[in-house]
CSV table of C-alpha atoms in Angstrom, one decimal:
chain,number,residue,atom,x,y,z
M,1,MET,CA,26.9,-122.3,18.6
M,2,PRO,CA,25.4,-125.1,20.7
M,3,ALA,CA,27.2,-128.4,20.6
M,4,THR,CA,25.5,-131.4,19.0
M,5,LEU,CA,26.5,-134.9,18.2
M,6,GLU,CA,27.5,-133.7,14.7
M,7,SER,CA,29.6,-130.8,16.0
M,8,ALA,CA,33.3,-130.9,15.1
M,9,CYS,CA,34.8,-130.1,18.5
M,10,SER,CA,38.3,-129.2,19.6
M,11,LEU,CA,40.1,-128.3,22.8
M,12,HIS,CA,41.1,-124.7,22.8
M,13,PRO,CA,44.9,-124.5,22.2
M,14,GLN,CA,45.4,-122.4,25.4
M,15,VAL,CA,43.7,-125.1,27.6
M,16,ALA,CA,45.7,-127.5,29.8
M,17,ILE,CA,44.2,-130.5,31.5
M,18,ARG,CA,45.5,-132.0,34.7
M,19,PRO,CA,44.2,-135.4,35.8
M,20,GLU,CA,42.7,-135.6,39.3
M,21,PRO,CA,41.0,-138.4,41.3
M,22,PHE,CA,37.6,-137.1,40.4
M,23,GLY,CA,38.3,-136.6,36.7
M,24,ALA,CA,40.5,-133.6,35.8
M,25,LEU,CA,41.0,-129.9,36.0
M,26,ALA,CA,40.9,-127.8,32.8
M,27,TYR,CA,42.5,-124.4,32.9
M,28,HIS,CA,42.2,-121.8,30.1
M,29,TYR,CA,45.4,-119.7,30.1
M,30,GLY,CA,43.6,-117.0,28.0
M,31,ASN,CA,40.5,-116.3,30.0
M,32,ARG,CA,41.9,-117.7,33.3
M,33,ARG,CA,38.9,-120.0,33.8
M,34,LEU,CA,39.3,-123.1,35.8
M,35,VAL,CA,36.8,-125.9,35.1
M,36,PHE,CA,36.2,-129.2,36.8
M,37,LEU,CA,35.8,-132.2,34.5
M,38,ARG,CA,33.8,-134.5,36.8
M,39,HIS,CA,34.2,-137.9,35.2
M,40,PRO,CA,37.2,-139.7,33.8
M,41,ASP,CA,35.1,-140.7,30.8
M,42,VAL,CA,34.5,-137.0,30.0
M,43,VAL,CA,38.2,-136.4,30.2
M,44,ARG,CA,38.9,-139.3,27.8
M,45,VAL,CA,36.4,-138.0,25.3
M,46,ILE,CA,37.7,-134.4,25.5
M,47,GLU,CA,41.3,-135.5,25.0
M,48,SER,CA,40.4,-137.5,21.9
M,49,LEU,CA,38.3,-134.8,20.2
M,50,ALA,CA,41.1,-133.6,17.9
M,51,GLY,CA,41.3,-137.0,16.3
M,52,HIS,CA,37.6,-137.2,15.3
M,53,ALA,CA,35.4,-135.4,12.8
M,54,SER,CA,32.4,-135.2,15.2
M,55,LEU,CA,31.5,-135.5,18.8
M,56,ARG,CA,29.5,-138.7,17.8
M,57,ASP,CA,32.7,-140.3,16.4
M,58,ALA,CA,34.6,-139.5,19.6
M,59,LEU,CA,31.9,-141.0,21.8
M,60,VAL,CA,31.8,-144.2,19.6
M,61,ALA,CA,35.6,-144.5,19.6
M,62,ASN,CA,35.7,-144.2,23.4
M,63,GLY,CA,33.0,-146.9,23.8
M,64,ILE,CA,30.5,-144.6,25.5
M,65,GLU,CA,27.1,-146.2,25.7
M,66,GLU,CA,24.5,-144.4,23.5
M,67,ARG,CA,22.1,-143.8,26.5
M,68,ARG,CA,24.8,-141.6,28.0
M,69,TRP,CA,25.4,-139.5,24.9
M,70,PRO,CA,22.9,-136.7,25.9
M,71,SER,CA,24.8,-136.0,29.1
M,72,PHE,CA,28.1,-135.8,27.1
M,73,VAL,CA,26.5,-133.3,24.7
M,74,ARG,CA,25.4,-131.2,27.6
M,75,ALA,CA,28.9,-131.4,29.2
M,76,ILE,CA,30.6,-130.4,26.0
M,77,ASP,CA,28.1,-127.6,25.4
M,78,SER,CA,28.7,-126.2,28.8
M,79,LEU,CA,32.4,-126.2,28.1
M,80,THR,CA,31.9,-124.1,25.0
M,81,ALA,CA,30.6,-121.3,27.3
M,82,SER,CA,33.9,-121.0,29.0
M,83,GLU,CA,35.7,-121.5,25.7
M,84,ILE,CA,37.5,-124.6,27.0
M,85,ILE,CA,36.1,-126.3,23.8
M,86,ASN,CA,35.5,-124.8,20.4
M,87,VAL,CA,32.7,-126.0,18.2
M,88,SER,CA,32.4,-125.6,14.5
U,1,MET,CA,28.6,-136.0,39.6
U,2,SER,CA,26.9,-133.3,41.7
U,3,VAL,CA,28.6,-130.2,43.0
U,4,GLU,CA,28.2,-131.5,46.5
U,5,THR,CA,30.2,-134.6,45.7
U,6,LEU,CA,32.9,-132.5,44.0
U,7,VAL,CA,33.3,-130.4,47.1
U,8,GLU,CA,33.6,-133.5,49.2
U,9,GLN,CA,36.3,-134.8,46.8
U,10,MET,CA,38.2,-131.6,47.0
U,11,LYS,CA,38.1,-131.7,50.7
U,12,SER,CA,39.9,-135.1,50.6
U,13,GLY,CA,42.6,-133.4,48.6
U,14,LEU,CA,44.0,-133.0,45.1
U,15,ASP,CA,47.2,-134.3,43.5
U,16,ALA,CA,48.5,-130.7,43.5
U,17,PRO,CA,47.1,-127.4,44.8
U,18,ILE,CA,44.8,-125.3,42.6
U,19,CYS,CA,45.7,-122.1,44.3
U,20,LEU,CA,49.3,-121.9,45.6
U,21,THR,CA,50.6,-118.7,47.2
U,22,TRP,CA,54.3,-118.1,47.3
U,23,GLU,CA,55.6,-115.2,49.3
U,24,LEU,CA,59.0,-114.5,47.7
U,25,THR,CA,60.4,-112.3,50.4
U,26,TYR,CA,59.7,-111.0,53.9
U,27,ALA,CA,61.4,-107.7,52.8
U,28,CYS,CA,59.0,-104.8,52.3
U,29,ASN,CA,59.2,-101.1,51.9
U,30,LEU,CA,55.9,-100.8,53.8
U,31,GLU,CA,54.9,-101.9,57.3
U,32,CYS,CA,51.1,-102.4,57.0
U,33,VAL,CA,49.5,-102.8,60.3
U,34,HIS,CA,47.6,-105.9,59.2
U,35,CYS,CA,50.4,-107.7,57.3
U,36,LEU,CA,49.6,-111.4,57.2
U,37,SER,CA,53.2,-112.4,57.1
U,38,SER,CA,54.6,-109.8,59.6
U,39,SER,CA,56.9,-108.6,56.8
U,40,GLY,CA,59.5,-105.9,56.9
U,41,ARG,CA,63.1,-107.3,56.9
U,42,ARG,CA,64.5,-109.9,54.5
U,43,ASP,CA,65.2,-113.3,56.0
U,44,PRO,CA,68.8,-114.3,55.5
U,45,ARG,CA,67.6,-117.9,54.7
U,46,GLU,CA,65.5,-116.6,51.8
U,47,LEU,CA,65.5,-119.0,48.8
U,48,THR,CA,68.2,-118.3,46.3
U,49,THR,CA,67.3,-117.6,42.6
U,50,ASP,CA,68.3,-121.2,41.7
U,51,GLN,CA,66.2,-122.6,44.5
U,52,CYS,CA,63.3,-120.6,43.3
U,53,LEU,CA,63.7,-121.7,39.7
U,54,ALA,CA,63.9,-125.3,40.9
U,55,VAL,CA,60.6,-124.9,42.8
U,56,LEU,CA,59.0,-123.6,39.6
U,57,ASP,CA,60.3,-126.6,37.7
U,58,GLU,CA,58.7,-128.8,40.2
U,59,LEU,CA,55.4,-126.9,40.0
U,60,ARG,CA,55.5,-127.3,36.3
U,61,GLU,CA,55.8,-131.1,36.7
U,62,LEU,CA,52.8,-131.0,39.0
U,63,GLN,CA,50.9,-129.0,36.4
U,64,VAL,CA,50.1,-126.1,38.8
U,65,PHE,CA,48.4,-123.8,36.3
U,66,TYR,CA,49.1,-120.6,38.1
U,67,ILE,CA,50.6,-119.2,41.3
U,68,ASN,CA,49.9,-116.2,43.5
U,69,ILE,CA,53.1,-114.4,44.3
U,70,GLY,CA,53.3,-112.1,47.2
U,71,GLY,CA,55.6,-111.1,50.1
U,72,GLY,CA,56.6,-108.8,51.7
U,73,GLU,CA,57.0,-106.8,48.5
U,74,PRO,CA,58.0,-109.3,45.8
U,75,MET,CA,59.4,-106.7,43.5
U,76,VAL,CA,62.1,-105.9,46.1
U,77,ARG,CA,63.9,-109.0,44.9
U,78,ARG,CA,66.4,-108.3,42.3
U,79,ASP,CA,65.6,-111.5,40.5
U,80,PHE,CA,61.9,-110.8,40.5
U,81,PHE,CA,61.6,-110.6,36.8
U,82,GLU,CA,63.8,-113.6,36.3
U,83,ILE,CA,61.5,-115.7,38.5
U,84,ILE,CA,58.2,-114.6,37.0
U,85,GLU,CA,59.6,-114.9,33.5
U,86,HIS,CA,60.7,-118.5,34.3
U,87,ALA,CA,57.3,-119.3,35.6
U,88,VAL,CA,55.4,-117.9,32.6
U,89,SER,CA,57.7,-119.5,30.1
U,90,ASN,CA,57.1,-122.9,31.8
U,91,GLY,CA,53.3,-122.6,31.6
U,92,ILE,CA,52.7,-121.4,35.1
U,93,GLY,CA,50.6,-118.2,35.1
U,94,VAL,CA,51.5,-115.6,37.6
U,95,LYS,CA,49.4,-113.3,39.7
U,96,PHE,CA,51.4,-111.1,42.0
U,97,SER,CA,50.4,-108.8,44.7
U,98,THR,CA,52.3,-105.5,45.1
U,99,ASN,CA,52.1,-102.2,46.8
U,100,GLY,CA,53.2,-100.7,43.5
U,101,ALA,CA,56.3,-98.9,44.7
U,102,PHE,CA,58.5,-100.5,42.0
U,103,ILE,CA,56.0,-100.1,39.1
U,104,ASP,CA,57.6,-97.1,37.4
U,105,ALA,CA,56.9,-96.4,33.7
U,106,ALA,CA,59.7,-98.7,32.5
U,107,ASN,CA,58.7,-101.7,34.7
U,108,ALA,CA,55.1,-101.1,33.8
U,109,ARG,CA,56.0,-101.5,30.1
U,110,ARG,CA,58.0,-104.6,30.9
U,111,LEU,CA,55.1,-106.1,32.7
U,112,ALA,CA,52.7,-105.1,30.0
U,113,ALA,CA,54.7,-107.1,27.5
U,114,MET,CA,54.3,-110.4,29.4
U,115,ASP,CA,51.6,-113.0,28.8
U,116,TYR,CA,49.8,-114.9,31.6
U,117,LEU,CA,50.5,-112.3,34.1
U,118,ASP,CA,48.0,-110.7,36.5
U,119,ILE,CA,48.8,-107.9,38.9
U,120,GLN,CA,47.1,-107.0,42.1
U,121,ILE,CA,47.7,-103.5,43.5
U,122,SER,CA,46.9,-103.4,47.2
U,123,LEU,CA,44.9,-100.5,48.4
U,124,ASP,CA,42.9,-100.2,51.6
U,125,GLY,CA,41.2,-96.8,51.1
U,126,VAL,CA,39.7,-94.8,48.3
U,127,ASP,CA,41.7,-91.8,49.7
U,128,ALA,CA,45.0,-91.4,51.5
U,129,ALA,CA,43.1,-90.5,54.7
U,130,THR,CA,41.6,-94.0,54.9
U,131,ASN,CA,44.5,-95.9,53.3
U,132,ASP,CA,47.6,-94.5,54.8
U,133,PRO,CA,46.9,-95.1,58.5
U,134,VAL,CA,46.8,-98.9,57.6
U,135,ARG,CA,49.3,-99.2,54.8
U,136,GLY,CA,51.7,-96.3,55.7
U,137,GLU,CA,52.3,-92.7,54.9
U,138,GLY,CA,52.4,-92.1,51.1
U,139,SER,CA,51.3,-95.6,50.2
U,140,TRP,CA,48.0,-94.4,48.6
U,141,ARG,CA,49.8,-92.1,46.3
U,142,THR,CA,52.3,-94.9,45.5
U,143,ALA,CA,49.5,-97.2,44.5
U,144,ILE,CA,47.7,-94.7,42.4
U,145,THR,CA,51.0,-93.8,40.6
U,146,ALA,CA,51.6,-97.5,39.8
U,147,MET,CA,48.0,-97.8,38.5
U,148,ASP,CA,48.5,-94.8,36.3
U,149,ASN,CA,51.8,-96.3,35.0
U,150,LEU,CA,50.1,-99.7,34.2
U,151,ARG,CA,47.2,-97.9,32.4
U,152,ASP,CA,49.6,-95.7,30.4
U,153,ALA,CA,51.7,-98.8,29.5
U,154,GLY,CA,48.6,-100.6,28.2
U,155,PHE,CA,48.8,-103.4,30.7
U,156,GLY,CA,45.1,-104.1,30.4
U,157,GLN,CA,43.0,-105.3,33.2
U,158,PHE,CA,44.9,-105.3,36.5
U,159,LYS,CA,43.3,-105.8,39.8
U,160,ILE,CA,42.8,-103.6,42.8
U,161,SER,CA,43.0,-105.6,46.0
U,162,VAL,CA,41.2,-104.4,49.1
U,163,VAL,CA,41.2,-105.8,52.6
U,164,VAL,CA,37.8,-104.9,54.0
U,165,THR,CA,38.0,-103.2,57.4
U,166,ARG,CA,35.5,-101.3,59.6
U,167,HIS,CA,37.1,-98.1,58.2
U,168,ASN,CA,36.7,-98.7,54.5
U,169,VAL,CA,33.6,-100.9,54.4
U,170,ASP,CA,31.5,-97.8,53.4
U,171,GLN,CA,33.8,-97.3,50.4
U,172,LEU,CA,33.0,-100.5,48.6
U,173,ASP,CA,31.0,-98.5,45.9
U,174,GLY,CA,33.9,-96.0,45.7
U,175,PHE,CA,36.5,-98.8,45.2
U,176,LYS,CA,34.3,-100.3,42.4
U,177,ALA,CA,34.1,-96.9,40.8
U,178,LEU,CA,37.9,-96.4,41.1
U,179,ALA,CA,38.5,-99.9,39.5
U,180,ASP,CA,36.0,-99.1,36.7
U,181,SER,CA,37.8,-95.8,36.0
U,182,TYR,CA,41.0,-97.8,35.3
U,183,GLY,CA,39.3,-100.6,33.5
U,184,ALA,CA,40.5,-102.7,36.4
U,185,GLN,CA,38.9,-105.5,38.3
U,186,LEU,CA,38.1,-105.1,42.0
U,187,ARG,CA,39.1,-107.8,44.5
U,188,VAL,CA,37.9,-107.6,48.1
U,189,THR,CA,39.1,-110.0,50.8
U,190,ARG,CA,38.5,-110.6,54.4
U,191,LEU,CA,40.7,-109.2,57.1
U,192,ARG,CA,42.4,-112.1,58.9
U,193,PRO,CA,44.0,-111.9,62.4
U,194,ALA,CA,47.2,-113.3,61.0
U,195,GLY,CA,50.8,-111.8,61.3
U,196,ARG,CA,50.7,-108.2,62.5
U,197,GLY,CA,46.9,-108.5,61.9
U,198,ALA,CA,46.7,-110.5,65.1
U,199,ASP,CA,47.5,-107.3,67.0
U,200,THR,CA,45.2,-105.0,65.0
U,201,TRP,CA,42.3,-107.3,64.1
U,202,HIS,CA,40.3,-106.3,67.2
U,203,GLU,CA,40.3,-102.7,66.1
U,204,LEU,CA,40.0,-103.2,62.4
U,205,HIS,CA,37.7,-106.0,61.7
U,206,PRO,CA,34.2,-105.2,60.5
U,207,THR,CA,31.4,-105.0,63.1
U,208,ASN,CA,28.6,-107.5,63.0
U,209,ALA,CA,26.3,-105.0,61.3
U,210,GLN,CA,29.0,-104.3,58.8
U,211,GLN,CA,29.3,-108.0,58.0
U,212,ARG,CA,25.7,-107.9,56.7
U,213,GLN,CA,26.6,-104.8,54.7
U,214,ILE,CA,29.5,-106.7,53.1
U,215,TYR,CA,27.3,-109.7,52.4
U,216,GLU,CA,24.6,-107.7,50.8
U,217,TRP,CA,27.0,-105.7,48.7
U,218,LEU,CA,28.7,-108.9,47.5
U,219,LEU,CA,25.3,-110.4,46.6
U,220,ARG,CA,24.7,-107.4,44.4
U,221,HIS,CA,28.2,-107.3,42.8
U,222,GLY,CA,29.4,-110.9,43.3
U,223,GLU,CA,29.9,-111.9,39.7
U,224,ASN,CA,32.1,-108.9,38.9
U,225,VAL,CA,34.1,-108.7,42.0
U,226,LEU,CA,36.8,-111.2,43.0
U,227,THR,CA,36.8,-112.3,46.7
U,228,GLY,CA,39.3,-115.3,46.8
U,229,ASP,CA,36.2,-117.0,48.2
U,230,SER,CA,37.2,-115.5,51.5
U,231,PHE,CA,33.8,-114.5,52.8
U,232,PHE,CA,32.1,-117.9,52.9
U,233,HIS,CA,31.4,-117.4,56.7
U,234,LEU,CA,28.8,-114.9,55.6
U,235,ASN,CA,26.8,-117.5,53.8
U,236,ALA,CA,25.1,-118.2,57.1
U,237,LEU,CA,23.1,-115.0,56.4
U,238,GLY,CA,21.1,-116.7,53.5
U,239,GLU,CA,21.8,-117.3,49.9
U,240,SER,CA,25.4,-118.5,49.2
U,241,LEU,CA,27.9,-116.1,47.7
U,242,PRO,CA,29.6,-117.3,44.5
U,243,GLY,CA,32.7,-119.6,45.0
U,244,LEU,CA,33.8,-122.7,46.7
U,245,ASN,CA,32.1,-122.8,50.1
U,246,MET,CA,34.9,-124.5,52.0
U,247,CYS,CA,38.2,-124.0,53.8
U,248,GLY,CA,40.8,-125.0,51.2
U,249,ALA,CA,43.8,-125.1,53.6
U,250,GLY,CA,46.0,-128.0,52.7
U,251,ARG,CA,43.3,-129.3,50.4
U,252,VAL,CA,43.3,-127.0,47.4
U,253,VAL,CA,45.5,-124.1,48.7
U,254,ASN,CA,48.7,-123.7,50.5
U,255,LEU,CA,51.5,-121.2,51.2
U,256,ILE,CA,55.3,-121.4,50.4
U,257,ASP,CA,57.0,-118.8,52.5
U,258,PRO,CA,60.2,-117.0,51.5
U,259,ILE,CA,62.5,-119.6,53.2
U,260,GLY,CA,60.6,-122.5,51.6
U,261,ASP,CA,58.5,-123.5,54.5
U,262,VAL,CA,55.2,-124.9,53.4
U,263,TYR,CA,52.1,-123.8,55.4
U,264,ALA,CA,48.4,-124.9,55.0
U,265,CYS,CA,47.3,-121.5,53.8
U,266,PRO,CA,48.6,-117.9,53.6
U,267,PHE,CA,46.9,-117.0,56.8
U,268,VAL,CA,48.4,-119.5,59.2
U,269,ILE,CA,52.1,-118.8,59.4
U,270,HIS,CA,52.6,-120.7,62.6
U,271,ASP,CA,54.5,-123.9,63.5
U,272,ASP,CA,51.2,-125.8,64.1
U,273,PHE,CA,50.4,-125.4,60.4
U,274,LYS,CA,53.8,-125.9,58.9
U,275,ALA,CA,53.9,-129.1,56.8
U,276,GLY,CA,57.5,-129.1,55.7
U,277,ASN,CA,60.0,-127.3,53.5
U,278,VAL,CA,60.5,-127.4,49.7
U,279,LEU,CA,64.3,-128.0,50.2
U,280,GLU,CA,63.7,-131.3,52.0
U,281,GLU,CA,64.0,-134.6,50.2
U,282,GLY,CA,61.0,-135.2,48.0
U,283,GLY,CA,60.5,-131.4,47.7
U,284,PHE,CA,57.2,-129.7,47.6
U,285,THR,CA,55.5,-132.7,46.0
U,286,ARG,CA,56.2,-134.9,49.0
U,287,VAL,CA,55.0,-132.2,51.4
U,288,TRP,CA,51.8,-131.7,49.5
U,289,ARG,CA,51.0,-135.4,49.1
U,290,GLU,CA,52.4,-137.0,52.2
U,291,SER,CA,52.9,-134.6,55.1
U,292,ASP,CA,51.0,-135.6,58.2
U,293,LEU,CA,49.5,-132.1,58.6
U,294,PHE,CA,48.0,-132.0,55.1
U,295,LEU,CA,46.7,-135.5,55.3
U,296,SER,CA,45.0,-134.7,58.6
U,297,LEU,CA,43.4,-131.6,57.1
U,298,ARG,CA,41.9,-133.7,54.4
U,299,GLU,CA,40.2,-135.9,56.9
U,300,PRO,CA,36.5,-135.1,57.6
U,301,GLN,CA,36.5,-132.2,60.1
U,302,SER,CA,34.3,-132.1,63.1
U,303,ALA,CA,31.6,-129.4,63.3
U,304,GLY,CA,32.1,-129.5,67.1
U,305,ALA,CA,30.2,-126.8,68.9
U,306,CYS,CA,28.6,-125.7,65.6
U,307,ALA,CA,27.0,-129.2,65.0
U,308,SER,CA,23.7,-128.1,66.4
U,309,CYS,CA,23.5,-124.9,64.4
U,310,GLY,CA,21.3,-124.9,61.4
U,311,ALA,CA,23.6,-122.6,59.4
U,312,PHE,CA,26.7,-124.9,59.6
U,313,ASP,CA,26.2,-126.3,56.1
U,314,ALA,CA,26.2,-122.8,54.8
U,315,CYS,CA,29.2,-121.3,56.6
U,316,GLN,CA,31.2,-124.5,57.4
U,317,GLY,CA,32.2,-123.0,60.7
U,318,GLY,CA,34.2,-120.3,58.9
U,319,CYS,CA,37.9,-119.7,58.7
U,320,MET,CA,40.4,-121.9,60.5
U,321,ALA,CA,43.1,-119.2,60.7
U,322,ALA,CA,40.6,-116.6,62.1
U,323,LYS,CA,39.7,-119.0,64.9
U,324,PHE,CA,43.3,-120.0,65.6
U,325,PHE,CA,44.8,-116.6,66.0
U,326,THR,CA,41.9,-115.3,68.1
U,327,GLY,CA,42.4,-118.2,70.5
U,328,LEU,CA,39.1,-119.9,69.6
U,329,PRO,CA,38.7,-123.7,69.2
U,330,LEU,CA,39.0,-124.9,65.6
U,331,ASP,CA,35.9,-127.0,65.9
U,332,GLY,CA,33.6,-124.1,66.9
U,333,PRO,CA,32.3,-120.8,65.5
U,334,ASP,CA,34.4,-118.3,63.5
U,335,PRO,CA,35.2,-115.1,65.6
U,336,GLU,CA,33.0,-113.2,63.0
U,337,CYS,CA,30.2,-115.8,63.1
U,338,VAL,CA,27.2,-113.8,61.9
U,339,GLY,CA,25.0,-115.5,64.6
U,340,GLY,CA,27.1,-113.8,67.2
U,341,ASP,CA,28.4,-117.0,68.7
U,342,GLY,CA,32.1,-116.2,68.0
U,343,GLU,CA,31.8,-112.8,69.6
U,344,LYS,CA,30.4,-114.3,72.8
U,345,LEU,CA,33.3,-116.8,72.9
U,346,LEU,CA,35.9,-114.1,72.2
U,347,SER,CA,34.9,-112.2,75.2
U,348,SER,CA,36.0,-115.2,77.3
U,349,VAL,CA,39.5,-115.5,75.7
U,350,ALA,CA,42.3,-113.5,77.2
U,351,VAL,CA,44.0,-111.9,74.2
U,352,SER,CA,47.3,-112.7,75.7
U,353,LEU,CA,46.5,-116.4,75.5
U,354,ALA,CA,45.9,-116.4,71.8
U,355,PRO,CA,48.6,-118.1,69.7
U,356,ARG,CA,51.3,-115.8,68.4
U,357,PRO,CA,52.6,-116.0,64.8
U,358,SER,CA,55.8,-118.1,64.6
U,359,GLN,CA,57.6,-115.7,62.3
U,360,ASP,CA,58.1,-112.0,62.8
U,361,HIS,CA,60.1,-110.0,60.3
U,362,SER,CA,58.8,-106.6,61.3
U,363,LYS,CA,61.3,-103.8,61.3
U,364,PRO,CA,62.6,-102.7,64.7
U,365,ALA,CA,60.0,-100.7,66.5
U,366,ARG,CA,60.2,-97.0,65.9
U,367,THR,CA,58.7,-96.2,69.2
U,368,ARG,CA,62.1,-96.6,71.0
U,369,ILE,CA,63.6,-93.4,72.3
U,370,PRO,CA,66.5,-92.6,70.0
U,371,VAL,CA,69.8,-92.9,71.6
U,372,LYS,CA,71.7,-89.7,71.2
U,373,ALA,CA,75.2,-89.9,70.1
U,374,GLY,CA,77.5,-89.3,73.1
U,375,GLY,CA,80.1,-86.6,73.1
U,376,GLY,CA,80.8,-83.1,74.0
U,377,ASN,CA,78.2,-80.8,72.6
């Protein structure tokens, strides 16, 4: 299912995130995929997904400007392909 | 952020390695002629069990997601299972390389019961006639038996790891078929002139024509075959192969050897590339973050003699270790430069002048004439 602003998103329980100067590394222990999260803002949003009903809520809560939302939707959507993030 | 910028950032280093190789022992039941670590005999200074567990605790703090364990033959260690179970229970996935000699039915079942564990069985020929001259008499049968045991134990997808040489390059399709027949994944990596490989590289490394053959095969199968990103020097032939197109030494990868010495990568066991030891104050973390060697490797590197070559962006000048152990300058072409520049340079280097590996744990040479017991008869 493609991610949208209304999607309820969550970090896969088998994923660990390690902060790095460029953002973070996300590693999925289940499928062994390593993914680069290339902006600290993306990392903040992802880490807060569990506390919000939708991606939109998470973006608002993290103070992400609305003009940047489409790029966040794309980033989250690409992370569903590697199962780093689950969408429902 | 673009991919380009990401690679640039990775070149300037990460807070901890992505891909850490840990050779647990120099002891080995085999004596492969291309062994990267010149393994054979155990080093008496080998890290103790407690020291190994302490290193793992440190790696957990650094959030190293997984480690590649090798040797020597890591399963020779009596505490092998204790070490890997400690790693996995602390969130550090383990991939270990083995010749398979210790994967009997019981051990296969024990391995199959573990999570976050990957196994690579080393094999350098689809048949004993190709494999055994490189890896030793009987080693093909040993590997096949281990693979049978893993399959029968329901381990799932293990990996078959092949070092590509001029003798097995024509078997790439055969290796793929063999892996498929076990539901295994094929991994092919580049032969490096490291360890005992420094002595055999000139006879074993693929010819220039074979380099193209490898490149084209990888382009066709790239997504389904693992390479450890080891063939990026071939990118000079055209379209880039999948993976990080850069030398990761001291930037995203490193090696911890059996006595705790930390090297820039698994292929440069030499004092020039030794950054420190995990037993020193500050441990591995300090070596990774502060050693002069690693900090210098994260500085922008000069393209040197390759600066005027149009392919430099594609191949990045190739592999540091391959240049070092063949006696070539580090800021110049790889000895297997597909443009032929390395080959030209090689012919001007006296083999005897190339650096020698700093460690040699090979078993005593068997070529010595046996001394007969003295006495009467």
